[in-house]
CSV table of C-alpha atoms in Angstrom, one decimal:
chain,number,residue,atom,x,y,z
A,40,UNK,CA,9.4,3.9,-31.2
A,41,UNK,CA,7.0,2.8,-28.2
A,42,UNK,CA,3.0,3.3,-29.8
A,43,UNK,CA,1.1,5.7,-27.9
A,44,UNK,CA,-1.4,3.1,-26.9
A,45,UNK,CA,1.2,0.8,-25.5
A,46,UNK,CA,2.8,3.7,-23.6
A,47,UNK,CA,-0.1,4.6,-21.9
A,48,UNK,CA,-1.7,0.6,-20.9
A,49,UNK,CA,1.7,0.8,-19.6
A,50,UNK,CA,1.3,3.8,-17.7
A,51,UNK,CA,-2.1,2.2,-16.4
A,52,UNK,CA,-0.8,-0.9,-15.5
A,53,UNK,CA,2.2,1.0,-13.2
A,54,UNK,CA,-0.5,3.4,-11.8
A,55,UNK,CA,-2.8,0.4,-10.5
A,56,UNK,CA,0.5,-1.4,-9.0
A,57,UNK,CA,1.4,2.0,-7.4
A,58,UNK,CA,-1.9,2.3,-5.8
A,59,UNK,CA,-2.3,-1.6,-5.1
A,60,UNK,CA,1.4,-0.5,-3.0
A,61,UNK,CA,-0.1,2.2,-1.1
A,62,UNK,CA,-2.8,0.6,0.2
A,63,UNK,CA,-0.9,-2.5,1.2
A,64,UNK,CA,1.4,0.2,2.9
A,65,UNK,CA,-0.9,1.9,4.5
A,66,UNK,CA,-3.0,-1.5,5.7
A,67,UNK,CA,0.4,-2.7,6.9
A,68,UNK,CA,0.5,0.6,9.0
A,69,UNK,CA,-3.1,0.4,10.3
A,70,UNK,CA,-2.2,-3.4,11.5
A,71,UNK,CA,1.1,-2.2,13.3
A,72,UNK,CA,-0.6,0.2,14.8
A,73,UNK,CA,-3.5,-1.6,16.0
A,74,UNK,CA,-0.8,-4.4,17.3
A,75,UNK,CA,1.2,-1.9,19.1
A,76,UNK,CA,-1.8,-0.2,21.0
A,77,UNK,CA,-2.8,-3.6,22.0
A,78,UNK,CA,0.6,-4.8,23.0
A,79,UNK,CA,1.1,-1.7,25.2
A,80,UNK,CA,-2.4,-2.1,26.5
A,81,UNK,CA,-1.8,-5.5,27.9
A,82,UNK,CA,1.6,-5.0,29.2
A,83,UNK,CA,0.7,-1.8,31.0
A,84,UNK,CA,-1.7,-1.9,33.9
């Protein structure tokens, strides 16, 4: 049987990689977005 204490610096450790994947997702976003409003800027008139 898992100790409580491990469980939950387990629990920690997924909950900081989940966040550490959102905001690579979202940056990732933010950057193709920013390269698509400049691509479409430059190749329209």
């Amino acid at each position: 049987m898992i100790r409580r204490d491990s469980f939950s610096a387990i629990l920690a450790t997924s909950g900081q990689m989940i966040e550490k994947t959102v905001e690579t997702h979202n940056l990732s976003k933010l950057i193709i977005f920013l390269l698509h409003s400049k691509f479409k800027s430059f190749f329209l008139p």
